[in-house]
Amino acid sequence: MNKIVKSASEALEGLQDAMTIMLGGFGLCGIPENCIAKMVELGVKDLTCISNNAGVDDFGLGLLLQKRQIRKMISSYVGENDEFERQMLSGELEVDLIPQGSLAARCYMGGAGVPAFYTPAGYGTEVGEGKEVRVFDGKPHLLETALTADFAIVKAWKGDRFGNLVYKGTARNFNPAMAMAGKITIAEVEELVEPGDLDPNFIHTPGVFVQRIFQGVNYEKRIEQRTIRPKS
Amino acid sequence: MLDKNGIAQRIAQELRDGWYVNLGIGIPTLVANYIQDDINVVFQSENGILGMGPFPYEGEEDADLINAGKQTITALPGASIFDSATSFAMIRGQHIQLTVLGAMEVSDTGDIANWKIPGRMVKGMGGAMDLVASADNIVVAMMHTNKKGASKLLRECSLPLTGVKCVKRIVTNLAVLDISPEGFQLIERAPGVGVEDIKNATEGRLIIEGDIPEMKF
């Protein structure tokens, strides 16, 4: 079993215009920087991107937005990206905003083989328009459908050639659920290790969900809001 | 009248020992600065941490350790880290005892709007819709009026809703109010604020019963 590919370029083989891509990360934390850079270089377009956020103007998915490579975004919060807001308000970019917990569950369920589920989030709001409502224990719920993607691209801290992954800190976020939901799941990791180096008790994403893995380079890991406290 | 820190300080009095608490972005984040010494609470940030600690010291910031506001944070001893699906299982499954969040508008039936101004501002709901739909105990932290002086406590919300009939309590710069079947029930006045001031700043139905005490700090 060897899922190692040489680079982002090899990992993204088969990526085509108009595909649906999941990208892990929360803000700029835990985003697959290498694959995003390669997607910009490849120039693929008309993409549907499923990602909690849309990056900032000059980093993360913002780089793909700048080049107008994204036709539709499925996200929960896009407040940090002016170019995104501009393209959305002008109608250039199609946007499906969905509650963050529903987004995570829809990815997880997509990978878990559950086609739909009920959740109370969004009932009585725009999010509920056109969706089936069913009452459980006196409380109305919306029927939400699962999401899958042609490629799911995740970023992990460490991984091995079996595709087993470990994330670091809150860079985990959407990565494990999305890793489950890709027809092809690409993991870019900071460090490739030998099988056995990762304790099986502490694997976050079991390798079965991952098809291609590579060690990324030059991670910038940009901090969006650098908040500190004074030493007293 | 309170400032934002005063609102946060008053909300901190709502916390009970042993609670897991989710604080939203803005004024709610400040609540963590005013926890009473004899109370232990665990802060959840929905991007995937329980046991969120204060901001790091300069030079100790970690890009892989942030809160839902994308701010660098620390993890306290006993903290745990998890993925987004698990995080919202905690929220949806009502394992979090208190949610504090900001709002643009609240109606006197407990509806809340805080994610969109059509045609002008669309940032998205983030985790707010999941939080308000599932949390048992929702406290809204906000200014009583907007920048133009118009009331944010309304008969009905004019902006797209985040959730319906979900808010329990509102703490503003002027007052503490509970959502009752008849409307906003006035519970406390901010220091130096009269009942008339609160009446004038509240567009929704306001219920005033007996003497309204001033907040104590």
Short mmCIF file of C-alpha atoms in Angstrom, two decimals:
data_model
loop_
_atom_site.label_atom_id
_atom_site.label_comp_id
_atom_site.label_asym_id
_atom_site.label_seq_id
_atom_site.Cartn_x
_atom_site.Cartn_y
_atom_site.Cartn_z
CA MET A 1 0.00 0.00 0.00
CA ASN A 2 1.58 3.25 -1.13
CA LYS A 3 -0.54 6.33 -1.71
CA ILE A 4 2.38 8.75 -1.87
CA VAL A 5 2.52 11.07 -4.85
CA LYS A 6 5.44 13.38 -5.55
CA SER A 7 3.77 16.75 -5.53
CA ALA A 8 0.59 18.81 -5.61
CA SER A 9 0.77 18.57 -9.39
CA GLU A 10 0.64 14.77 -9.35
CA ALA A 11 -1.97 14.78 -6.58
CA LEU A 12 -4.31 16.91 -8.67
CA GLU A 13 -4.10 14.72 -11.76
CA GLY A 14 -7.58 14.41 -13.24
CA LEU A 15 -8.78 17.75 -11.93
CA GLN A 16 -10.98 19.37 -14.56
CA ASP A 17 -13.05 22.48 -15.11
CA ALA A 18 -16.51 22.52 -13.47
CA MET A 19 -15.63 19.92 -10.85
CA THR A 20 -16.78 20.08 -7.23
CA ILE A 21 -13.91 20.42 -4.76
CA MET A 22 -13.97 20.28 -0.96
CA LEU A 23 -11.19 22.15 0.81
CA GLY A 24 -10.51 21.77 4.51
CA GLY A 25 -9.64 24.62 6.84
CA PHE A 26 -11.19 27.22 9.09
CA GLY A 27 -10.23 30.71 8.04
CA LEU A 28 -6.61 30.27 6.98
CA CYS A 29 -6.01 27.61 9.64
CA GLY A 30 -5.46 24.12 8.24
CA ILE A 31 -5.92 24.99 4.57
CA PRO A 32 -4.20 22.96 1.82
CA GLU A 33 -1.85 25.74 0.73
CA ASN A 34 0.14 23.69 -1.77
CA CYS A 35 -2.88 22.39 -3.69
CA ILE A 36 -4.53 25.82 -3.77
CA ALA A 37 -1.36 27.33 -5.26
CA LYS A 38 -1.22 24.54 -7.84
CA MET A 39 -4.91 24.99 -8.75
CA VAL A 40 -4.22 28.68 -9.42
CA GLU A 41 -1.30 27.67 -11.64
CA LEU A 42 -3.33 25.04 -13.50
CA GLY A 43 -6.01 27.61 -14.24
CA VAL A 44 -8.94 25.20 -13.82
CA LYS A 45 -12.17 27.15 -13.85
CA ASP A 46 -15.93 27.04 -13.17
CA LEU A 47 -15.20 25.19 -9.95
CA THR A 48 -17.72 24.59 -7.21
CA CYS A 49 -15.78 24.93 -3.97
CA ILE A 50 -17.07 23.63 -0.66
CA SER A 51 -15.15 25.26 2.15
CA ASN A 52 -16.19 26.82 5.44
CA ASN A 53 -14.62 30.14 4.46
CA ALA A 54 -13.34 31.75 1.30
CA GLY A 55 -9.88 32.81 2.42
CA VAL A 56 -8.80 36.43 2.46
CA ASP A 57 -8.24 38.66 -0.56
CA ASP A 58 -4.65 37.55 -1.17
CA PHE A 59 -4.44 34.10 0.42
CA GLY A 60 -6.24 30.79 0.59
CA LEU A 61 -9.28 30.48 -1.67
CA GLY A 62 -9.05 34.24 -2.24
CA LEU A 63 -6.31 33.40 -4.75
CA LEU A 64 -8.73 31.32 -6.83
CA LEU A 65 -11.42 34.00 -6.52
CA GLN A 66 -9.04 36.67 -7.80
CA LYS A 67 -8.55 34.63 -10.97
CA ARG A 68 -12.31 34.00 -11.30
CA GLN A 69 -11.76 30.25 -11.20
CA ILE A 70 -14.67 29.64 -8.84
CA ARG A 71 -18.22 29.63 -10.19
CA LYS A 72 -19.95 28.64 -6.97
CA MET A 73 -18.99 28.67 -3.30
CA ILE A 74 -20.65 26.60 -0.59
CA SER A 75 -19.59 28.11 2.74
CA SER A 76 -20.84 29.25 6.13
CA TYR A 77 -18.91 32.48 6.63
CA VAL A 78 -17.19 34.68 4.09
CA GLY A 79 -16.75 37.90 6.02
CA GLU A 80 -12.99 38.22 5.65
CA ASN A 81 -12.88 38.51 1.90
CA ASP A 82 -13.85 41.79 0.20
CA GLU A 83 -13.40 40.41 -3.32
CA PHE A 84 -15.75 37.55 -2.44
CA GLU A 85 -18.40 39.95 -1.15
CA ARG A 86 -18.04 42.08 -4.27
CA GLN A 87 -18.41 39.12 -6.66
CA MET A 88 -21.37 37.80 -4.68
CA LEU A 89 -23.27 41.09 -4.45
CA SER A 90 -22.69 41.73 -8.18
CA GLY A 91 -23.95 38.25 -9.05
CA GLU A 92 -20.70 37.05 -10.68
CA LEU A 93 -20.31 34.35 -8.07
CA GLU A 94 -23.02 31.92 -7.06
CA VAL A 95 -23.03 31.41 -3.32
CA ASP A 96 -24.77 28.90 -1.11
CA LEU A 97 -24.41 29.98 2.51
CA ILE A 98 -25.27 27.22 4.94
CA PRO A 99 -25.01 26.92 8.72
CA GLN A 100 -21.57 25.77 9.83
CA GLY A 101 -22.78 22.72 11.73
CA SER A 102 -24.97 21.66 8.82
CA LEU A 103 -21.99 22.07 6.48
CA ALA A 104 -19.80 19.86 8.67
CA ALA A 105 -22.54 17.26 9.05
CA ARG A 106 -23.34 17.29 5.33
CA CYS A 107 -19.70 16.47 4.53
CA TYR A 108 -19.47 13.85 7.25
CA MET A 109 -22.73 12.21 6.13
CA GLY A 110 -21.59 12.35 2.51
CA GLY A 111 -18.58 10.27 3.48
CA ALA A 112 -20.56 8.06 5.84
CA GLY A 113 -23.18 6.99 3.30
CA VAL A 114 -26.10 8.79 4.94
CA PRO A 115 -27.85 10.66 2.11
CA ALA A 116 -29.79 13.12 4.28
CA PHE A 117 -30.55 14.03 7.88
CA TYR A 118 -32.74 16.38 9.92
CA THR A 119 -31.38 19.35 11.86
CA PRO A 120 -33.09 22.28 13.58
CA ALA A 121 -30.49 24.77 12.29
CA GLY A 122 -32.00 27.30 9.90
CA TYR A 123 -35.66 26.48 10.49
CA GLY A 124 -37.77 29.60 10.01
CA THR A 125 -34.98 31.37 8.08
CA GLU A 126 -33.97 31.74 4.42
CA VAL A 127 -31.96 28.55 4.82
CA GLY A 128 -35.17 26.59 5.30
CA GLU A 129 -36.87 27.85 2.14
CA GLY A 130 -37.95 24.94 -0.05
CA LYS A 131 -36.71 22.31 2.39
CA GLU A 132 -38.79 19.54 3.91
CA VAL A 133 -39.75 20.26 7.52
CA ARG A 134 -40.47 17.52 10.01
CA VAL A 135 -41.29 17.83 13.70
CA PHE A 136 -39.48 15.64 16.23
CA ASP A 137 -40.30 15.98 19.94
CA GLY A 138 -42.33 19.10 19.16
CA LYS A 139 -39.42 20.86 17.44
CA PRO A 140 -39.30 21.56 13.68
CA HIS A 141 -36.28 20.29 11.75
CA LEU A 142 -35.04 20.75 8.18
CA LEU A 143 -34.07 17.91 5.88
CA GLU A 144 -30.48 18.53 4.74
CA THR A 145 -28.77 16.43 2.09
CA ALA A 146 -25.25 15.04 2.25
CA LEU A 147 -22.39 16.52 0.23
CA THR A 148 -19.68 14.73 -1.72
CA ALA A 149 -16.97 16.04 -4.02
CA ASP A 150 -14.92 15.01 -7.04
CA PHE A 151 -11.84 15.92 -5.01
CA ALA A 152 -11.59 16.52 -1.28
CA ILE A 153 -8.35 18.28 -0.43
CA VAL A 154 -7.24 18.29 3.19
CA LYS A 155 -4.21 19.47 5.10
CA ALA A 156 -2.77 17.41 7.96
CA TRP A 157 0.23 17.67 10.25
CA LYS A 158 1.58 14.16 9.78
CA GLY A 159 0.65 11.28 7.56
CA ASP A 160 2.01 7.95 6.29
CA ARG A 161 1.90 6.10 2.99
CA PHE A 162 -1.29 4.29 4.07
CA GLY A 163 -3.00 7.69 4.21
CA ASN A 164 -3.36 7.74 7.99
CA LEU A 165 -3.51 11.34 9.17
CA VAL A 166 -2.95 13.35 12.33
CA TYR A 167 -3.87 17.02 12.55
CA LYS A 168 -2.41 19.66 14.84
CA GLY A 169 -4.45 21.95 17.08
CA THR A 170 -7.52 23.61 15.63
CA ALA A 171 -6.11 23.06 12.13
CA ARG A 172 -8.18 19.87 12.31
CA ASN A 173 -11.58 21.63 11.87
CA PHE A 174 -13.31 20.55 8.62
CA ASN A 175 -10.47 18.35 7.40
CA PRO A 176 -11.57 14.97 8.85
CA ALA A 177 -15.19 15.24 7.65
CA MET A 178 -14.15 16.39 4.17
CA ALA A 179 -11.48 13.68 3.93
CA MET A 180 -14.33 11.18 4.14
CA ALA A 181 -16.42 12.77 1.40
CA GLY A 182 -14.11 12.93 -1.62
CA LYS A 183 -14.32 10.54 -4.57
CA ILE A 184 -10.60 11.22 -4.57
CA THR A 185 -9.21 12.57 -1.31
CA ILE A 186 -5.85 14.30 -1.39
CA ALA A 187 -3.96 14.86 1.84
CA GLU A 188 -1.09 17.30 1.91
CA VAL A 189 0.94 16.95 5.08
CA GLU A 190 3.73 18.85 6.76
CA GLU A 191 5.59 15.65 7.46
CA LEU A 192 5.41 12.22 5.85
CA VAL A 193 6.37 9.53 8.35
CA GLU A 194 6.95 5.79 8.16
CA PRO A 195 4.04 3.40 8.81
CA GLY A 196 4.09 2.62 12.52
CA ASP A 197 5.44 6.03 13.50
CA LEU A 198 1.89 7.23 14.12
CA ASP A 199 0.30 5.58 17.14
CA PRO A 200 -2.82 3.75 15.84
CA ASN A 201 -4.65 4.92 18.97
CA PHE A 202 -4.25 8.53 17.95
CA ILE A 203 -4.98 8.52 14.22
CA HIS A 204 -7.57 11.20 13.40
CA THR A 205 -8.32 10.16 9.81
CA PRO A 206 -7.89 6.45 9.04
CA GLY A 207 -6.06 5.90 5.76
CA VAL A 208 -9.02 4.22 4.07
CA PHE A 209 -10.47 7.67 3.33
CA VAL A 210 -7.33 8.96 1.60
CA GLN A 211 -6.28 8.14 -1.98
CA ARG A 212 -3.25 10.41 -2.51
CA ILE A 213 -0.80 11.89 -0.03
CA PHE A 214 2.26 14.11 -0.34
CA GLN A 215 4.53 16.20 1.80
CA GLY A 216 3.89 19.86 1.16
CA VAL A 217 6.52 22.58 0.99
CA ASN A 218 6.92 26.17 2.15
CA TYR A 219 3.91 26.39 4.42
CA GLU A 220 3.18 30.02 5.20
CA LYS A 221 0.49 29.28 7.82
CA ARG A 222 -0.65 32.86 7.85
CA ILE A 223 -2.33 34.14 11.03
CA GLU A 224 -5.50 36.12 10.38
CA GLN A 225 -5.93 37.79 13.77
CA ARG A 226 -2.73 37.93 15.80
CA THR A 227 -4.00 38.48 19.32
CA ILE A 228 -1.62 38.51 22.27
CA ARG A 229 -1.62 39.48 25.94
CA PRO A 230 1.10 41.45 27.69
CA LYS A 231 3.53 39.65 29.97
CA SER A 232 2.82 40.92 33.45
CA MET B 1 -25.25 53.37 30.80
CA LEU B 2 -22.82 50.52 30.15
CA ASP B 3 -20.05 50.25 27.61
CA LYS B 4 -19.23 46.98 25.83
CA ASN B 5 -17.08 45.82 28.73
CA GLY B 6 -19.91 46.57 31.15
CA ILE B 7 -22.30 44.46 29.11
CA ALA B 8 -19.78 41.62 29.17
CA GLN B 9 -19.28 42.01 32.91
CA ARG B 10 -23.04 41.80 33.54
CA ILE B 11 -23.34 38.70 31.34
CA ALA B 12 -20.51 37.05 33.26
CA GLN B 13 -22.89 37.00 36.24
CA GLU B 14 -25.11 34.58 34.29
CA LEU B 15 -22.44 31.88 34.28
CA ARG B 16 -22.70 28.96 36.68
CA ASP B 17 -20.05 26.62 37.99
CA GLY B 18 -19.47 23.61 35.76
CA TRP B 19 -21.00 25.06 32.62
CA TYR B 20 -19.69 24.69 29.09
CA VAL B 21 -20.09 28.04 27.36
CA ASN B 22 -19.86 29.21 23.76
CA LEU B 23 -19.01 32.88 23.30
CA GLY B 24 -19.63 34.54 19.96
CA ILE B 25 -17.51 37.19 18.27
CA GLY B 26 -17.49 40.80 19.57
CA ILE B 27 -18.90 41.74 22.97
CA PRO B 28 -19.46 38.05 23.92
CA THR B 29 -15.72 37.36 23.66
CA LEU B 30 -15.14 39.95 26.42
CA VAL B 31 -17.26 37.93 28.87
CA ALA B 32 -14.27 35.64 29.47
CA ASN B 33 -12.46 38.57 31.13
CA TYR B 34 -15.03 38.84 33.95
CA ILE B 35 -15.51 35.31 35.26
CA GLN B 36 -15.87 35.27 39.04
CA ASP B 37 -13.01 33.56 40.87
CA ASP B 38 -15.18 30.92 42.52
CA ILE B 39 -16.62 29.67 39.25
CA ASN B 40 -15.16 27.15 36.83
CA VAL B 41 -16.48 27.21 33.30
CA VAL B 42 -15.10 25.69 30.11
CA PHE B 43 -15.18 27.78 26.96
CA GLN B 44 -15.98 26.12 23.66
CA SER B 45 -14.98 27.61 20.35
CA GLU B 46 -16.93 26.00 17.55
CA ASN B 47 -13.95 25.62 15.25
CA GLY B 48 -12.98 22.76 17.52
CA ILE B 49 -11.72 23.37 21.06
CA LEU B 50 -13.01 22.99 24.60
CA GLY B 51 -10.90 24.64 27.25
CA MET B 52 -9.93 27.73 25.30
CA GLY B 53 -7.55 29.91 27.32
CA PRO B 54 -6.45 33.53 27.05
CA PHE B 55 -4.50 35.03 24.15
CA PRO B 56 -0.87 33.82 24.00
CA TYR B 57 2.10 35.89 25.08
CA GLU B 58 3.92 37.66 22.29
CA GLY B 59 6.15 35.22 20.47
CA GLU B 60 4.07 32.22 21.52
CA GLU B 61 1.33 32.59 18.89
CA ASP B 62 0.55 29.35 17.07
CA ALA B 63 -1.10 29.54 13.64
CA ASP B 64 -2.62 26.12 14.37
CA LEU B 65 -4.40 27.29 17.50
CA ILE B 66 -7.16 29.83 16.89
CA ASN B 67 -10.74 30.48 17.98
CA ALA B 68 -13.82 30.92 15.82
CA GLY B 69 -12.96 34.61 15.44
CA LYS B 70 -9.66 33.49 13.84
CA GLN B 71 -7.75 34.98 16.80
CA THR B 72 -4.68 33.25 18.20
CA ILE B 73 -5.51 31.60 21.55
CA THR B 74 -4.06 29.15 24.05
CA ALA B 75 -5.37 25.81 25.30
CA LEU B 76 -5.75 25.40 29.07
CA PRO B 77 -4.73 22.21 30.91
CA GLY B 78 -7.62 19.79 30.37
CA ALA B 79 -8.49 21.23 26.98
CA SER B 80 -9.60 18.99 24.13
CA ILE B 81 -9.49 19.49 20.39
CA PHE B 82 -11.85 17.96 17.87
CA ASP B 83 -13.18 18.33 14.35
CA SER B 84 -16.07 20.55 13.20
CA ALA B 85 -18.63 17.72 12.93
CA THR B 86 -17.94 16.73 16.56
CA SER B 87 -18.01 20.37 17.63
CA PHE B 88 -21.50 20.87 16.26
CA ALA B 89 -22.62 17.54 17.68
CA MET B 90 -21.88 19.14 21.07
CA ILE B 91 -23.91 22.19 20.11
CA ARG B 92 -26.80 20.43 18.38
CA GLY B 93 -26.90 17.74 21.05
CA GLN B 94 -27.32 20.41 23.75
CA HIS B 95 -24.15 19.57 25.63
CA ILE B 96 -23.25 23.26 25.85
CA GLN B 97 -25.13 25.03 28.66
CA LEU B 98 -24.91 28.65 27.53
CA THR B 99 -24.50 30.49 24.26
CA VAL B 100 -23.73 34.21 24.23
CA LEU B 101 -23.91 35.98 20.89
CA GLY B 102 -24.32 39.40 19.34
CA ALA B 103 -27.28 40.55 17.26
CA MET B 104 -28.35 43.25 14.85
CA GLU B 105 -32.00 42.86 15.85
CA VAL B 106 -34.08 40.87 18.35
CA SER B 107 -37.87 40.61 18.29
CA ASP B 108 -40.09 40.55 21.39
CA THR B 109 -40.91 36.91 20.61
CA GLY B 110 -37.24 35.93 20.77
CA ASP B 111 -36.37 35.93 17.04
CA ILE B 112 -32.81 37.02 16.26
CA ALA B 113 -31.19 38.51 13.14
CA ASN B 114 -27.42 38.82 12.93
CA TRP B 115 -26.04 37.52 9.67
CA LYS B 116 -27.15 39.50 6.65
CA ILE B 117 -28.22 42.94 5.45
CA PRO B 118 -29.72 42.29 2.00
CA GLY B 119 -27.85 43.97 -0.83
CA ARG B 120 -25.25 45.46 1.49
CA MET B 121 -23.58 43.04 3.84
CA VAL B 122 -23.49 39.29 3.52
CA LYS B 123 -20.91 37.69 5.72
CA GLY B 124 -22.75 34.45 6.37
CA MET B 125 -24.21 32.85 9.44
CA GLY B 126 -21.17 30.83 10.44
CA GLY B 127 -22.23 28.69 13.39
CA ALA B 128 -24.89 31.10 14.66
CA MET B 129 -27.88 29.28 13.15
CA ASP B 130 -26.82 25.95 14.63
CA LEU B 131 -26.19 27.57 18.00
CA VAL B 132 -29.50 29.42 18.28
CA ALA B 133 -31.55 26.51 16.93
CA SER B 134 -30.25 24.08 19.51
CA ALA B 135 -29.03 25.90 22.60
CA ASP B 136 -31.41 25.92 25.56
CA ASN B 137 -29.99 29.06 27.05
CA ILE B 138 -29.23 31.93 24.71
CA VAL B 139 -28.14 35.35 25.95
CA VAL B 140 -27.79 38.16 23.43
CA ALA B 141 -25.16 40.84 24.04
CA MET B 142 -25.72 44.04 22.09
CA MET B 143 -26.21 47.79 22.19
CA HIS B 144 -29.85 48.77 22.72
CA THR B 145 -29.92 50.98 19.63
CA ASN B 146 -27.98 51.01 16.36
CA LYS B 147 -25.54 53.69 15.22
CA LYS B 148 -28.42 55.78 13.88
CA GLY B 149 -30.19 55.61 17.24
CA ALA B 150 -32.92 53.23 16.10
CA SER B 151 -34.06 50.49 18.47
CA LYS B 152 -32.65 46.99 17.98
CA LEU B 153 -35.39 45.51 20.22
CA LEU B 154 -38.30 45.26 17.83
CA ARG B 155 -41.84 43.97 17.49
CA GLU B 156 -40.58 41.99 14.50
CA CYS B 157 -37.12 41.71 12.97
CA SER B 158 -36.75 43.51 9.64
CA LEU B 159 -33.54 41.70 8.64
CA PRO B 160 -33.27 38.05 7.54
CA LEU B 161 -33.59 35.83 10.60
CA THR B 162 -30.90 33.69 12.16
CA GLY B 163 -33.38 31.82 14.35
CA VAL B 164 -36.97 31.97 15.58
CA LYS B 165 -38.26 32.10 19.16
CA CYS B 166 -34.88 31.20 20.61
CA VAL B 167 -33.48 34.13 22.62
CA LYS B 168 -33.97 33.86 26.39
CA ARG B 169 -32.29 36.99 27.74
CA ILE B 170 -30.84 40.21 26.32
CA VAL B 171 -28.19 42.34 27.99
CA THR B 172 -27.73 45.79 26.47
CA ASN B 173 -25.99 49.01 27.45
CA LEU B 174 -29.32 50.07 29.03
CA ALA B 175 -30.97 47.00 30.49
CA VAL B 176 -31.39 43.30 31.13
CA LEU B 177 -34.57 41.96 29.51
CA ASP B 178 -36.09 38.49 29.27
CA ILE B 179 -38.31 37.23 26.47
CA SER B 180 -41.73 36.53 27.98
CA PRO B 181 -44.96 35.49 26.23
CA GLU B 182 -46.05 39.17 26.37
CA GLY B 183 -42.81 40.68 25.09
CA PHE B 184 -39.57 42.08 26.52
CA GLN B 185 -39.80 41.78 30.29
CA LEU B 186 -37.61 44.43 31.92
CA ILE B 187 -35.46 42.80 34.60
CA GLU B 188 -32.75 45.34 35.45
CA ARG B 189 -31.67 48.85 34.53
CA ALA B 190 -28.06 49.78 33.79
CA PRO B 191 -26.49 52.19 36.30
CA GLY B 192 -27.90 55.70 35.86
CA VAL B 193 -30.51 54.60 33.29
CA GLY B 194 -34.20 55.30 33.97
CA VAL B 195 -37.20 53.19 32.94
CA GLU B 196 -38.27 56.00 30.59
CA ASP B 197 -34.92 55.83 28.78
CA ILE B 198 -35.43 52.13 28.21
CA LYS B 199 -39.04 52.66 27.05
CA ASN B 200 -37.87 55.26 24.54
CA ALA B 201 -35.19 52.96 23.16
CA THR B 202 -37.40 49.87 22.84
CA GLU B 203 -39.69 49.51 19.83
CA GLY B 204 -41.09 46.07 20.72
CA ARG B 205 -43.61 45.37 23.49
CA LEU B 206 -42.01 46.18 26.85
CA ILE B 207 -43.35 44.72 30.09
CA ILE B 208 -42.54 46.67 33.24
CA GLU B 209 -43.73 45.16 36.50
CA GLY B 210 -43.07 46.88 39.84
CA ASP B 211 -39.80 48.55 40.70
CA ILE B 212 -36.98 47.68 38.33
CA PRO B 213 -33.70 47.25 40.19
CA GLU B 214 -30.39 48.63 38.98
CA MET B 215 -27.71 46.15 37.94
CA LYS B 216 -25.22 45.28 40.66
CA PHE B 217 -21.53 44.78 40.00
#
